[in-house]
GROMACS .gro file of C-alpha atoms in nm:
model
  514
    1MET     CA    1  -1.825  -6.966   5.587
    2SER     CA    2  -1.929  -6.658   5.467
    3LYS     CA    3  -1.852  -6.477   5.150
    4PRO     CA    4  -1.687  -6.096   5.281
    5ARG     CA    5  -1.861  -5.824   5.102
    6LEU     CA    6  -1.625  -5.503   5.011
    7ALA     CA    7  -1.838  -5.164   4.932
    8ALA     CA    8  -1.522  -4.969   4.703
    9ILE     CA    9  -1.573  -4.619   4.661
   10ASP     CA   10  -1.401  -4.413   4.339
   11ILE     CA   11  -1.401  -3.998   4.410
   12GLY     CA   12  -1.343  -3.847   4.088
   13THR     CA   13  -1.336  -3.493   3.957
   14ASN     CA   14  -1.649  -3.533   3.756
   15SER     CA   15  -1.856  -3.850   3.907
   16PHE     CA   16  -1.866  -4.062   4.216
   17HIS     CA   17  -1.897  -4.453   4.183
   18LEU     CA   18  -2.015  -4.716   4.420
   19ILE     CA   19  -1.970  -5.120   4.316
   20LEU     CA   20  -2.059  -5.391   4.517
   21GLY     CA   21  -1.806  -5.648   4.497
   22GLU     CA   22  -1.821  -6.034   4.708
   23ALA     CA   23  -1.565  -6.215   4.746
   24ASP     CA   24  -1.467  -6.613   4.699
   25THR     CA   25  -1.216  -6.710   4.888
   26ASN     CA   26  -1.121  -7.014   4.755
   27THR     CA   27  -1.075  -6.857   4.410
   28GLY     CA   28  -0.971  -6.524   4.517
   29LYS     CA   29  -1.245  -6.386   4.205
   30PHE     CA   30  -1.502  -6.140   4.334
   31ASN     CA   31  -1.877  -6.128   4.237
   32ILE     CA   32  -2.001  -5.799   4.102
   33LEU     CA   33  -2.348  -5.722   4.347
   34GLY     CA   34  -2.399  -5.416   4.286
   35ARG     CA   35  -2.316  -5.024   4.123
   36GLU     CA   36  -2.418  -4.664   4.166
   37ARG     CA   37  -2.306  -4.354   3.973
   38GLU     CA   38  -2.335  -3.999   4.090
   39LEU     CA   39  -2.267  -3.688   3.873
   40VAL     CA   40  -2.075  -3.490   4.176
   41ARG     CA   41  -1.861  -3.240   4.009
   42LEU     CA   42  -1.611  -3.222   4.254
   43GLY     CA   43  -1.345  -3.060   4.061
   44SER     CA   44  -1.551  -2.745   3.934
   45GLY     CA   45  -1.559  -2.437   4.023
   46SER     CA   46  -1.191  -2.376   4.082
   47THR     CA   47  -0.906  -2.263   3.908
   48ASP     CA   48  -0.692  -2.527   3.807
   49MET     CA   49  -0.877  -2.744   4.100
   50LYS     CA   50  -0.631  -2.587   4.321
   51TYR     CA   51  -0.925  -2.552   4.609
   52LEU     CA   52  -1.241  -2.780   4.672
   53GLN     CA   53  -1.569  -2.582   4.660
   54GLU     CA   54  -1.779  -2.565   4.966
   55ASP     CA   55  -2.082  -2.652   4.741
   56ALA     CA   56  -1.879  -2.957   4.574
   57ILE     CA   57  -1.809  -3.101   4.921
   58GLU     CA   58  -2.130  -3.121   5.038
   59ARG     CA   59  -2.246  -3.204   4.739
   60GLY     CA   60  -1.975  -3.519   4.802
   61ILE     CA   61  -2.066  -3.555   5.184
   62GLU     CA   62  -2.410  -3.610   5.064
   63VAL     CA   63  -2.347  -3.887   4.792
   64LEU     CA   64  -2.090  -4.051   5.068
   65LYS     CA   65  -2.390  -4.108   5.312
   66ARG     CA   66  -2.605  -4.255   5.102
   67TYR     CA   67  -2.321  -4.506   4.935
   68LYS     CA   68  -2.288  -4.560   5.343
   69GLY     CA   69  -2.620  -4.676   5.398
   70ILE     CA   70  -2.633  -4.848   5.097
   71ALA     CA   71  -2.276  -5.062   5.185
   72ASP     CA   72  -2.428  -5.078   5.553
   73SER     CA   73  -2.768  -5.284   5.451
   74ALA     CA   74  -2.516  -5.483   5.280
   75GLY     CA   75  -2.348  -5.603   5.563
   76ALA     CA   76  -2.003  -5.455   5.343
   77LYS     CA   77  -1.665  -5.274   5.449
   78VAL     CA   78  -1.621  -4.949   5.261
   79ARG     CA   79  -1.296  -4.814   5.122
   80ALA     CA   80  -1.291  -4.477   4.944
   81ILE     CA   81  -1.000  -4.314   4.676
   82ALA     CA   82  -0.969  -4.021   4.637
   83THR     CA   83  -0.810  -3.850   4.266
   84SER     CA   84  -0.705  -3.593   4.085
   85ALA     CA   85  -0.943  -3.318   4.222
   86VAL     CA   86  -0.881  -3.425   4.620
   87ARG     CA   87  -0.523  -3.513   4.527
   88GLU     CA   88  -0.455  -3.164   4.405
   89ALA     CA   89  -0.705  -2.971   4.645
   90LEU     CA   90  -0.476  -2.731   4.896
   91ASN     CA   91  -0.806  -2.813   5.103
   92GLN     CA   92  -0.834  -3.138   5.062
   93ASN     CA   93  -0.789  -3.232   5.431
   94GLU     CA   94  -1.132  -3.042   5.501
   95PHE     CA   95  -1.301  -3.309   5.277
   96ILE     CA   96  -1.137  -3.612   5.410
   97ARG     CA   97  -1.216  -3.461   5.786
   98LYS     CA   98  -1.612  -3.371   5.701
   99ALA     CA   99  -1.610  -3.721   5.512
  100ARG     CA  100  -1.511  -3.933   5.837
  101GLU     CA  101  -1.691  -3.696   6.055
  102ALA     CA  102  -2.041  -3.720   5.864
  103THR     CA  103  -1.994  -4.118   5.736
  104GLY     CA  104  -1.734  -4.254   5.948
  105ILE     CA  105  -1.543  -4.332   5.595
  106ARG     CA  106  -1.173  -4.310   5.563
  107VAL     CA  107  -1.118  -4.096   5.245
  108GLU     CA  108  -0.741  -4.250   5.081
  109ILE     CA  109  -0.627  -4.048   4.793
  110ALA     CA  110  -0.403  -4.222   4.532
  111SER     CA  111  -0.152  -4.033   4.335
  112GLY     CA  112  -0.169  -4.062   3.981
  113VAL     CA  113   0.100  -4.336   3.888
  114GLU     CA  114  -0.148  -4.528   4.195
  115GLU     CA  115  -0.466  -4.443   4.017
  116ALA     CA  116  -0.329  -4.563   3.662
  117ARG     CA  117  -0.226  -4.869   3.857
  118PHE     CA  118  -0.577  -4.980   4.031
  119ILE     CA  119  -0.748  -4.898   3.687
  120TYR     CA  120  -0.459  -5.139   3.551
  121LEU     CA  121  -0.633  -5.421   3.774
  122GLY     CA  122  -0.986  -5.341   3.688
  123VAL     CA  123  -0.901  -5.394   3.280
  124LEU     CA  124  -0.701  -5.731   3.352
  125GLN     CA  125  -1.041  -5.832   3.495
  126ALA     CA  126  -1.254  -5.689   3.191
  127LEU     CA  127  -1.073  -5.783   2.945
  128PRO     CA  128  -0.851  -6.077   2.776
  129VAL     CA  129  -0.569  -5.899   2.735
  130PHE     CA  130  -0.331  -6.009   3.022
  131ASP     CA  131  -0.097  -6.214   2.766
  132LYS     CA  132  -0.064  -5.886   2.559
  133ARG     CA  133   0.160  -5.576   2.632
  134ILE     CA  134  -0.128  -5.352   2.639
  135LEU     CA  135  -0.126  -4.938   2.627
  136LEU     CA  136  -0.390  -4.814   2.881
  137ILE     CA  137  -0.553  -4.477   2.860
  138ASP     CA  138  -0.816  -4.321   3.102
  139ILE     CA  139  -0.927  -4.009   3.081
  140GLY     CA  140  -1.088  -3.861   3.381
  141GLY     CA  141  -1.230  -3.519   3.508
  142GLY     CA  142  -0.906  -3.381   3.638
  143SER     CA  143  -0.658  -3.609   3.509
  144THR     CA  144  -0.568  -3.854   3.201
  145GLU     CA  145  -0.360  -4.169   3.299
  146PHE     CA  146  -0.109  -4.373   3.072
  147LEU     CA  147   0.015  -4.723   3.140
  148ILE     CA  148   0.192  -4.948   2.941
  149GLY     CA  149   0.166  -5.302   3.094
  150PHE     CA  150   0.245  -5.675   3.033
  151GLN     CA  151   0.124  -5.927   3.277
  152ARG     CA  152   0.072  -5.722   3.575
  153GLU     CA  153   0.415  -5.571   3.556
  154ILE     CA  154   0.400  -5.237   3.479
  155ILE     CA  155   0.626  -5.092   3.217
  156TYR     CA  156   0.581  -4.733   3.195
  157ASP     CA  157   0.338  -4.468   3.372
  158ILE     CA  158   0.214  -4.156   3.442
  159SER     CA  159  -0.038  -3.886   3.500
  160LEU     CA  160  -0.107  -3.591   3.303
  161LYS     CA  161  -0.307  -3.316   3.427
  162LEU     CA  162  -0.545  -3.280   3.125
  163GLY     CA  163  -0.887  -3.385   3.199
  164ALA     CA  164  -1.239  -3.311   3.088
  165ILE     CA  165  -1.351  -3.117   3.394
  166ARG     CA  166  -1.010  -2.923   3.377
  167LEU     CA  167  -1.019  -2.828   3.007
  168THR     CA  168  -1.380  -2.766   3.013
  169GLN     CA  169  -1.295  -2.500   3.260
  170ARG     CA  170  -0.969  -2.351   3.094
  171PHE     CA  171  -1.094  -2.334   2.754
  172PHE     CA  172  -1.453  -2.346   2.731
  173LYS     CA  173  -1.605  -2.070   2.930
  174ASP     CA  174  -2.029  -2.182   2.997
  175SER     CA  175  -1.883  -2.471   2.786
  176GLU     CA  176  -1.939  -2.271   2.464
  177LEU     CA  177  -1.707  -2.380   2.185
  178ASP     CA  178  -1.567  -2.178   1.851
  179SER     CA  179  -1.288  -2.285   1.634
  180LYS     CA  180  -1.019  -2.013   1.799
  181SER     CA  181  -1.054  -2.234   2.192
  182ILE     CA  182  -1.081  -2.542   1.972
  183LYS     CA  183  -0.771  -2.493   1.831
  184THR     CA  184  -0.564  -2.360   2.148
  185CYS     CA  185  -0.695  -2.681   2.376
  186ARG     CA  186  -0.587  -2.933   2.073
  187LYS     CA  187  -0.190  -2.727   2.097
  188HIS     CA  188  -0.226  -2.728   2.454
  189ILE     CA  189  -0.327  -3.091   2.496
  190ALA     CA  190  -0.045  -3.161   2.261
  191GLY     CA  191   0.250  -2.968   2.465
  192TYR     CA  192   0.151  -3.174   2.765
  193MET     CA  193   0.178  -3.528   2.586
  194ALA     CA  194   0.526  -3.417   2.506
  195PRO     CA  195   0.654  -3.676   2.739
  196VAL     CA  196   0.419  -3.945   2.666
  197THR     CA  197   0.505  -3.913   2.283
  198ARG     CA  198   0.858  -3.912   2.336
  199GLU     CA  199   0.825  -4.212   2.627
  200SER     CA  200   0.620  -4.433   2.449
  201LYS     CA  201   0.832  -4.451   2.112
  202LYS     CA  202   1.070  -4.679   2.354
  203TYR     CA  203   0.805  -4.970   2.382
  204ASN     CA  204   0.589  -5.161   2.144
  205TYR     CA  205   0.214  -5.250   2.208
  206GLU     CA  206   0.046  -5.496   2.098
  207ILE     CA  207  -0.347  -5.318   2.241
  208ALA     CA  208  -0.459  -4.966   2.327
  209VAL     CA  209  -0.730  -4.983   2.613
  210GLY     CA  210  -0.960  -4.743   2.693
  211SER     CA  211  -1.173  -4.680   3.026
  212SER     CA  212  -1.377  -4.434   3.182
  213GLY     CA  213  -1.663  -4.188   3.084
  214THR     CA  214  -1.553  -3.991   2.811
  215ILE     CA  215  -1.361  -4.290   2.657
  216SER     CA  216  -1.710  -4.516   2.728
  217ASN     CA  217  -1.964  -4.185   2.578
  218ILE     CA  218  -1.779  -4.180   2.290
  219ALA     CA  219  -1.760  -4.614   2.232
  220ASN     CA  220  -2.152  -4.544   2.287
  221ILE     CA  221  -2.177  -4.277   1.965
  222ILE     CA  222  -1.962  -4.468   1.750
  223ASN     CA  223  -2.191  -4.767   1.841
  224ILE     CA  224  -2.482  -4.612   1.766
  225ALA     CA  225  -2.350  -4.460   1.407
  226ARG     CA  226  -2.267  -4.849   1.344
  227GLY     CA  227  -2.626  -4.880   1.394
  228GLY     CA  228  -2.607  -5.045   1.725
  229GLU     CA  229  -2.872  -4.967   2.010
  230ASP     CA  230  -2.835  -4.701   2.298
  231GLY     CA  231  -2.663  -4.776   2.642
  232VAL     CA  232  -2.571  -5.085   2.590
  233LYS     CA  233  -2.257  -5.314   2.780
  234LEU     CA  234  -1.974  -5.203   2.531
  235ASN     CA  235  -1.702  -5.406   2.739
  236ASN     CA  236  -1.444  -5.520   2.481
  237PHE     CA  237  -1.581  -5.337   2.181
  238THR     CA  238  -1.343  -5.183   1.942
  239PHE     CA  239  -1.362  -4.836   1.710
  240THR     CA  240  -1.122  -4.769   1.455
  241ALA     CA  241  -0.910  -4.402   1.494
  242LYS     CA  242  -1.147  -4.300   1.184
  243GLU     CA  243  -1.453  -4.289   1.342
  244LEU     CA  244  -1.307  -4.133   1.644
  245PHE     CA  245  -1.225  -3.842   1.450
  246GLU     CA  246  -1.565  -3.854   1.259
  247THR     CA  247  -1.710  -3.832   1.637
  248VAL     CA  248  -1.483  -3.578   1.692
  249ASP     CA  249  -1.610  -3.340   1.421
  250ILE     CA  250  -1.958  -3.436   1.510
  251ILE     CA  251  -1.881  -3.333   1.912
  252THR     CA  252  -1.664  -2.977   1.790
  253GLU     CA  253  -1.911  -2.846   1.551
  254ALA     CA  254  -2.236  -2.871   1.817
  255LYS     CA  255  -2.100  -2.552   1.950
  256ALA     CA  256  -2.360  -2.514   2.237
  257VAL     CA  257  -2.432  -2.758   2.483
  258LYS     CA  258  -2.811  -2.789   2.388
  259GLN     CA  259  -2.639  -2.844   2.016
  260ARG     CA  260  -2.476  -3.170   2.158
  261MET     CA  261  -2.757  -3.344   2.372
  262LYS     CA  262  -2.904  -3.379   2.061
  263ILE     CA  263  -2.574  -3.609   1.948
  264PRO     CA  264  -2.713  -3.937   1.969
  265GLY     CA  265  -2.557  -4.201   2.209
  266ILE     CA  266  -2.485  -3.855   2.413
  267ASP     CA  267  -2.490  -3.875   2.747
  268ALA     CA  268  -2.699  -3.595   2.940
  269ASP     CA  269  -2.471  -3.543   3.202
  270ARG     CA  270  -2.138  -3.541   2.995
  271ALA     CA  271  -2.264  -3.300   2.727
  272ASP     CA  272  -2.059  -2.984   2.872
  273ILE     CA  273  -1.797  -3.138   2.961
  274ILE     CA  274  -1.758  -3.394   2.612
  275ALA     CA  275  -1.597  -3.192   2.381
  276ALA     CA  276  -1.310  -3.134   2.640
  277GLY     CA  277  -1.300  -3.513   2.668
  278ALA     CA  278  -1.309  -3.606   2.311
  279LEU     CA  279  -1.046  -3.308   2.235
  280ILE     CA  280  -0.769  -3.529   2.436
  281LEU     CA  281  -0.905  -3.850   2.300
  282GLU     CA  282  -0.853  -3.712   1.960
  283GLN     CA  283  -0.476  -3.579   2.052
  284ILE     CA  284  -0.379  -3.893   2.221
  285PHE     CA  285  -0.465  -4.117   1.918
  286LYS     CA  286  -0.271  -3.869   1.702
  287GLU     CA  287   0.023  -3.830   1.905
  288LEU     CA  288   0.029  -4.149   1.986
  289LYS     CA  289  -0.048  -4.250   1.674
  290ILE     CA  290  -0.304  -4.527   1.756
  291LYS     CA  291  -0.500  -4.698   1.506
  292GLU     CA  292  -0.773  -4.832   1.736
  293MET     CA  293  -0.918  -4.836   2.089
  294THR     CA  294  -1.102  -5.138   2.286
  295TYR     CA  295  -1.288  -4.995   2.526
  296SER     CA  296  -1.289  -5.142   2.932
  297GLU     CA  297  -1.633  -5.152   3.151
  298TYR     CA  298  -1.381  -5.200   3.416
  299ALA     CA  299  -1.199  -4.946   3.539
  300LEU     CA  300  -1.056  -4.797   3.917
  301ARG     CA  301  -1.304  -4.934   4.088
  302GLU     CA  302  -1.321  -5.258   3.975
  303GLY     CA  303  -0.915  -5.241   4.055
  304ILE     CA  304  -1.035  -5.118   4.406
  305LEU     CA  305  -1.185  -5.393   4.461
  306PHE     CA  306  -0.938  -5.638   4.326
  307ASP     CA  307  -0.646  -5.476   4.486
  308THR     CA  308  -0.818  -5.459   4.848
  309PHE     CA  309  -0.934  -5.833   4.808
  310GLU     CA  310  -0.575  -5.927   4.781
  311LYS     CA  311  -0.457  -5.760   5.029
  312LYS     CA  312  -0.715  -5.911   5.276
  313PHE     CA  313  -0.710  -6.291   5.187
  314SER     CA  314  -0.415  -6.530   5.086
  315GLY     CA  315  -0.328  -6.695   4.794
  316LYS     CA  316  -0.128  -6.663   4.481
  317SER     CA  317  -0.273  -6.276   4.388
  318GLY     CA  318  -0.192  -6.179   4.764
  319GLU     CA  319   0.150  -6.280   4.730
  320TYR     CA  320   0.173  -6.055   4.364
  321LEU     CA  321   0.041  -5.786   4.516
  322HIS     CA  322   0.279  -5.840   4.836
  323ASN     CA  323   0.562  -5.860   4.579
  324ILE     CA  324   0.443  -5.505   4.382
  325ARG     CA  325   0.531  -5.335   4.705
  326ASN     CA  326   0.771  -5.497   4.815
  327LYS     CA  327   1.004  -5.435   4.481
  328SER     CA  328   0.858  -5.080   4.503
  329ILE     CA  329   0.962  -5.061   4.833
  330LEU     CA  330   1.334  -5.233   4.772
  331HIS     CA  331   1.351  -5.008   4.435
  332VAL     CA  332   1.350  -4.675   4.684
  333ALA     CA  333   1.562  -4.809   4.910
  334GLU     CA  334   1.851  -4.851   4.617
  335ASN     CA  335   1.731  -4.566   4.450
  336PHE     CA  336   1.898  -4.397   4.762
  337ARG     CA  337   2.187  -4.627   4.782
  338PHE     CA  338   2.073  -4.743   5.131
  339ASP     CA  339   2.303  -4.951   5.392
  340LYS     CA  340   2.103  -5.282   5.267
  341GLU     CA  341   2.262  -5.564   5.549
  342HIS     CA  342   2.157  -5.300   5.857
  343SER     CA  343   1.869  -5.202   5.684
  344HIS     CA  344   1.746  -5.540   5.665
  345HIS     CA  345   1.922  -5.652   5.996
  346VAL     CA  346   1.667  -5.349   6.175
  347THR     CA  347   1.394  -5.490   6.008
  348GLY     CA  348   1.373  -5.850   6.066
  349LEU     CA  349   1.445  -5.781   6.423
  350ALA     CA  350   1.166  -5.499   6.423
  351MET     CA  351   0.877  -5.776   6.301
  352LYS     CA  352   0.992  -6.072   6.545
  353ILE     CA  353   0.869  -5.791   6.840
  354PHE     CA  354   0.580  -5.692   6.636
  355ASP     CA  355   0.458  -6.058   6.556
  356GLN     CA  356   0.572  -6.152   6.921
  357LEU     CA  357   0.355  -5.874   7.077
  358LYS     CA  358   0.064  -5.891   6.896
  359ASP     CA  359  -0.191  -5.867   7.209
  360ILE     CA  360   0.021  -5.568   7.272
  361HIS     CA  361  -0.026  -5.392   6.953
  362LYS     CA  362  -0.373  -5.504   6.855
  363LEU     CA  363  -0.208  -5.459   6.465
  364GLY     CA  364  -0.293  -5.632   6.207
  365ASN     CA  365  -0.114  -5.791   5.878
  366LEU     CA  366  -0.168  -5.432   5.677
  367GLU     CA  367   0.025  -5.228   5.983
  368ARG     CA  368   0.319  -5.507   5.970
  369GLU     CA  369   0.363  -5.398   5.630
  370TYR     CA  370   0.407  -5.021   5.703
  371LEU     CA  371   0.657  -5.093   5.943
  372GLU     CA  372   0.821  -5.341   5.744
  373ALA     CA  373   0.880  -5.058   5.455
  374ALA     CA  374   0.968  -4.822   5.739
  375GLY     CA  375   1.195  -5.071   5.838
  376ILE     CA  376   1.361  -5.074   5.511
  377LEU     CA  377   1.380  -4.708   5.405
  378HIS     CA  378   1.459  -4.562   5.733
  379GLU     CA  379   1.754  -4.471   5.669
  380VAL     CA  380   1.718  -4.370   5.324
  381GLY     CA  381   1.795  -3.987   5.401
  382LEU     CA  382   2.143  -4.058   5.445
  383PHE     CA  383   2.133  -4.031   5.074
  384VAL     CA  384   2.131  -3.618   5.146
  385SER     CA  385   2.321  -3.559   5.452
  386HIS     CA  386   2.381  -3.703   5.798
  387SER     CA  387   2.266  -3.439   5.963
  388GLN     CA  388   1.917  -3.444   6.043
  389HIS     CA  389   1.854  -3.799   5.826
  390HIS     CA  390   1.570  -3.868   5.954
  391ARG     CA  391   1.364  -3.591   5.833
  392HIS     CA  392   1.536  -3.671   5.515
  393SER     CA  393   1.407  -3.997   5.501
  394TYR     CA  394   1.034  -3.873   5.574
  395TYR     CA  395   1.102  -3.598   5.275
  396LEU     CA  396   1.228  -3.889   4.990
  397VAL     CA  397   0.961  -4.173   5.128
  398ARG     CA  398   0.734  -3.942   5.127
  399ASN     CA  399   0.800  -3.801   4.769
  400SER     CA  400   0.877  -4.117   4.612
  401GLU     CA  401   0.654  -4.308   4.375
  402MET     CA  402   0.575  -4.623   4.573
  403LEU     CA  403   0.337  -4.855   4.342
  404GLY     CA  404   0.030  -5.030   4.558
  405PHE     CA  405   0.022  -4.783   4.863
  406THR     CA  406  -0.192  -4.470   4.885
  407GLU     CA  407  -0.113  -4.166   4.973
  408ASN     CA  408  -0.226  -4.183   5.292
  409GLU     CA  409  -0.051  -4.508   5.343
  410LYS     CA  410   0.269  -4.334   5.214
  411GLU     CA  411   0.226  -4.038   5.491
  412ILE     CA  412   0.247  -4.311   5.750
  413ILE     CA  413   0.515  -4.494   5.600
  414ALA     CA  414   0.700  -4.194   5.615
  415ASN     CA  415   0.623  -4.043   5.977
  416ILE     CA  416   0.742  -4.418   6.095
  417ALA     CA  417   1.070  -4.330   5.937
  418ARG     CA  418   1.115  -4.016   6.050
  419TYR     CA  419   1.044  -4.105   6.401
  420HIS     CA  420   1.317  -4.402   6.417
  421ARG     CA  421   1.522  -4.144   6.604
  422LYS     CA  422   1.529  -3.819   6.749
  423SER     CA  423   1.192  -3.646   6.883
  424HIS     CA  424   0.882  -3.858   6.927
  425PRO     CA  425   0.605  -3.766   6.725
  426LYS     CA  426   0.438  -3.468   6.853
  427VAL     CA  427   0.103  -3.325   6.716
  428LYS     CA  428   0.263  -2.981   6.623
  429HIS     CA  429   0.490  -3.120   6.388
  430VAL     CA  430   0.370  -3.030   6.074
  431GLU     CA  431   0.377  -3.399   5.924
  432PHE     CA  432   0.256  -3.585   6.191
  433SER     CA  433  -0.025  -3.375   6.228
  434LYS     CA  434  -0.166  -3.436   5.862
  435LEU     CA  435  -0.281  -3.754   5.992
  436ASN     CA  436  -0.643  -3.871   6.187
  437SER     CA  437  -0.584  -3.970   6.556
  438GLU     CA  438  -0.638  -4.367   6.435
  439ASP     CA  439  -0.310  -4.285   6.179
  440GLN     CA  440  -0.104  -4.130   6.460
  441LEU     CA  441  -0.189  -4.413   6.660
  442ILE     CA  442   0.014  -4.657   6.445
  443VAL     CA  443   0.342  -4.419   6.385
  444SER     CA  444   0.337  -4.395   6.784
  445LYS     CA  445   0.340  -4.770   6.787
  446LEU     CA  446   0.546  -4.882   6.466
  447ALA     CA  447   0.766  -4.633   6.528
  448GLY     CA  448   0.813  -4.753   6.886
  449ILE     CA  449   0.887  -5.073   6.794
  450LEU     CA  450   1.153  -4.968   6.543
  451ARG     CA  451   1.325  -4.766   6.724
  452ILE     CA  452   1.434  -5.058   6.978
  453ALA     CA  453   1.512  -5.231   6.677
  454ASP     CA  454   1.741  -4.978   6.561
  455GLY     CA  455   1.902  -4.922   6.882
  456LEU     CA  456   1.947  -5.346   6.881
  457ASP     CA  457   2.232  -5.265   6.572
  458ARG     CA  458   2.355  -4.960   6.708
  459SER     CA  459   2.726  -5.125   6.669
  460HIS     CA  460   2.626  -5.262   6.285
  461SER     CA  461   2.738  -5.553   6.356
  462TYR     CA  462   2.414  -5.764   6.370
  463ALA     CA  463   2.547  -5.896   6.687
  464VAL     CA  464   2.152  -5.986   6.789
  465LYS     CA  465   2.078  -6.316   6.594
  466ASP     CA  466   1.759  -6.336   6.764
  467LEU     CA  467   1.524  -6.225   7.041
  468ASN     CA  468   1.231  -6.362   7.232
  469CYS     CA  469   0.919  -6.098   7.388
  470THR     CA  470   0.730  -6.207   7.699
  471VAL     CA  471   0.528  -5.984   7.867
  472SER     CA  472   0.453  -6.006   8.262
  473GLY     CA  473   0.293  -5.774   8.397
  474ASN     CA  474   0.296  -5.437   8.326
  475GLU     CA  475   0.673  -5.516   8.166
  476VAL     CA  476   0.752  -5.609   7.802
  477VAL     CA  477   1.149  -5.862   7.822
  478ILE     CA  478   1.301  -5.882   7.626
  479GLU     CA  479   1.558  -6.149   7.559
  480LEU     CA  480   1.855  -6.134   7.351
  481GLU     CA  481   2.084  -6.393   7.171
  482GLY     CA  482   2.379  -6.338   7.074
  483SER     CA  483   2.727  -6.546   7.066
  484ASP     CA  484   2.823  -6.688   7.402
  485ASP     CA  485   2.936  -6.399   7.528
  486LYS     CA  486   2.707  -6.109   7.566
  487LYS     CA  487   2.936  -5.856   7.597
  488ASP     CA  488   2.968  -5.843   7.234
  489LEU     CA  489   2.564  -5.696   7.300
  490GLU     CA  490   2.624  -5.446   7.514
  491LEU     CA  491   2.650  -5.150   7.273
  492ASP     CA  492   2.342  -5.254   7.099
  493MET     CA  493   2.189  -5.341   7.470
  494TRP     CA  494   2.274  -4.954   7.533
  495GLY     CA  495   2.151  -4.826   7.197
  496ALA     CA  496   1.825  -4.998   7.245
  497GLU     CA  497   1.765  -4.846   7.639
  498THR     CA  498   1.892  -4.526   7.536
  499LYS     CA  499   1.530  -4.510   7.243
  500LYS     CA  500   1.298  -4.739   7.439
  501SER     CA  501   1.090  -4.443   7.579
  502LEU     CA  502   0.854  -4.405   7.256
  503PHE     CA  503   0.752  -4.762   7.319
  504GLU     CA  504   0.734  -4.694   7.702
  505GLU     CA  505   0.463  -4.436   7.639
  506THR     CA  506   0.262  -4.543   7.385
  507PHE     CA  507   0.213  -4.848   7.559
  508GLY     CA  508   0.214  -4.787   7.894
  509MET     CA  509   0.440  -5.034   7.980
  510LYS     CA  510   0.815  -5.051   8.087
  511VAL     CA  511   1.064  -5.251   7.859
  512LYS     CA  512   1.354  -5.476   8.043
  513LEU     CA  513   1.621  -5.575   7.846
  514MET     CA  514   1.806  -5.871   7.899
   0.00000   0.00000   0.00000
């Protein structure tokens, strides 16, 4: 059996990264085949990153074209995850659409919390910290991710709008430094960090871990100051607070970019934004009283690889990933006091319909998870109000923190839940129109299944014990099993009859209930 390959693309605010990996389906591990990095500055040129500029979008598309060519030549499927710059941009759909049209790549957006989870997965592959409670810090161009974890359990996580590009644009015009701007920037960082400073006191951690470009460059400068070689691999490299503060002084004393370019170990592509990044790390050390930090060479892109392989292949790690997603769904459902028995019963019926009609819907395990999640969450909107509760369900699902799911996946699940009743999906509906045509079809198919399953428990009495689906020509026959008296199923059969039309429209087949 050939080893499957994947190309993971990290669409960052500062740089785009490509990593090629090859999976060993027997062990669940992967080998790194190659890496690429391109400076794009996707988040530059806009006030507080509200819009992606046209020239930045074009730079990004050109890099994605090249990355797609590399992936194709290696026979690797592509998964692309976008972070802060795209996540916050009001014109994010323009970038996503152009990327799809130009390259065929489907760009997913990670929430700040999900971004931290990807990074954590990457770190666990790089450092011997599985059995330690770690504090993870990742400073990007637009945001900084904080996470406290132990043995893959995420104890605390938060994403703050503190990034090297963001703060450079705000405080250091033309990347020139002065003492007043530096002081103002430090106060701004400390203020933003207040919730992390407060919450972190509740948790003891054994080791502080840092990842990504800013921390990598600072580690390199410190390594050279110790007499080390420039450009060597620094995975598991540890530096102290004293060394960091001395390095920050060196960086901030170099007021102009040309001066900073002369600092031994500086990354030339980062010289204009390194001061803001260094100030962020400095304040993190001070606010959280960090004594030393260990650098992880692996971060978001490696986490994307690991996450994707877990989704794709079975085994212990795959079970873990499913547990993360499942726990997250149940946590959301419980927060909104869902009707547990009804939701699980409806979900079970939907799963049976899905599994028995694979030849009709032609969807896979990932879409099955979407249906399962939407089934459990379809009535959480009742927490707000019975009236229009399907719309409330959409809002609550879409805006909840669901570990293991990207923003696009949450959008799909929220739409499926929204269409479990009332109106069918329509392009004129704003939420539905956000999805591309492929995802719209997925929503229509899965919502069609969910509506029938929900109708089959119209009575909330769980009277339908089992069902069997068969296909005869242009007709799907669903035979129901309940008690000996079929009259017990009359209300539920009526419920399904009134809700089967979306399925029939989407698949072009009639549904007969027996």
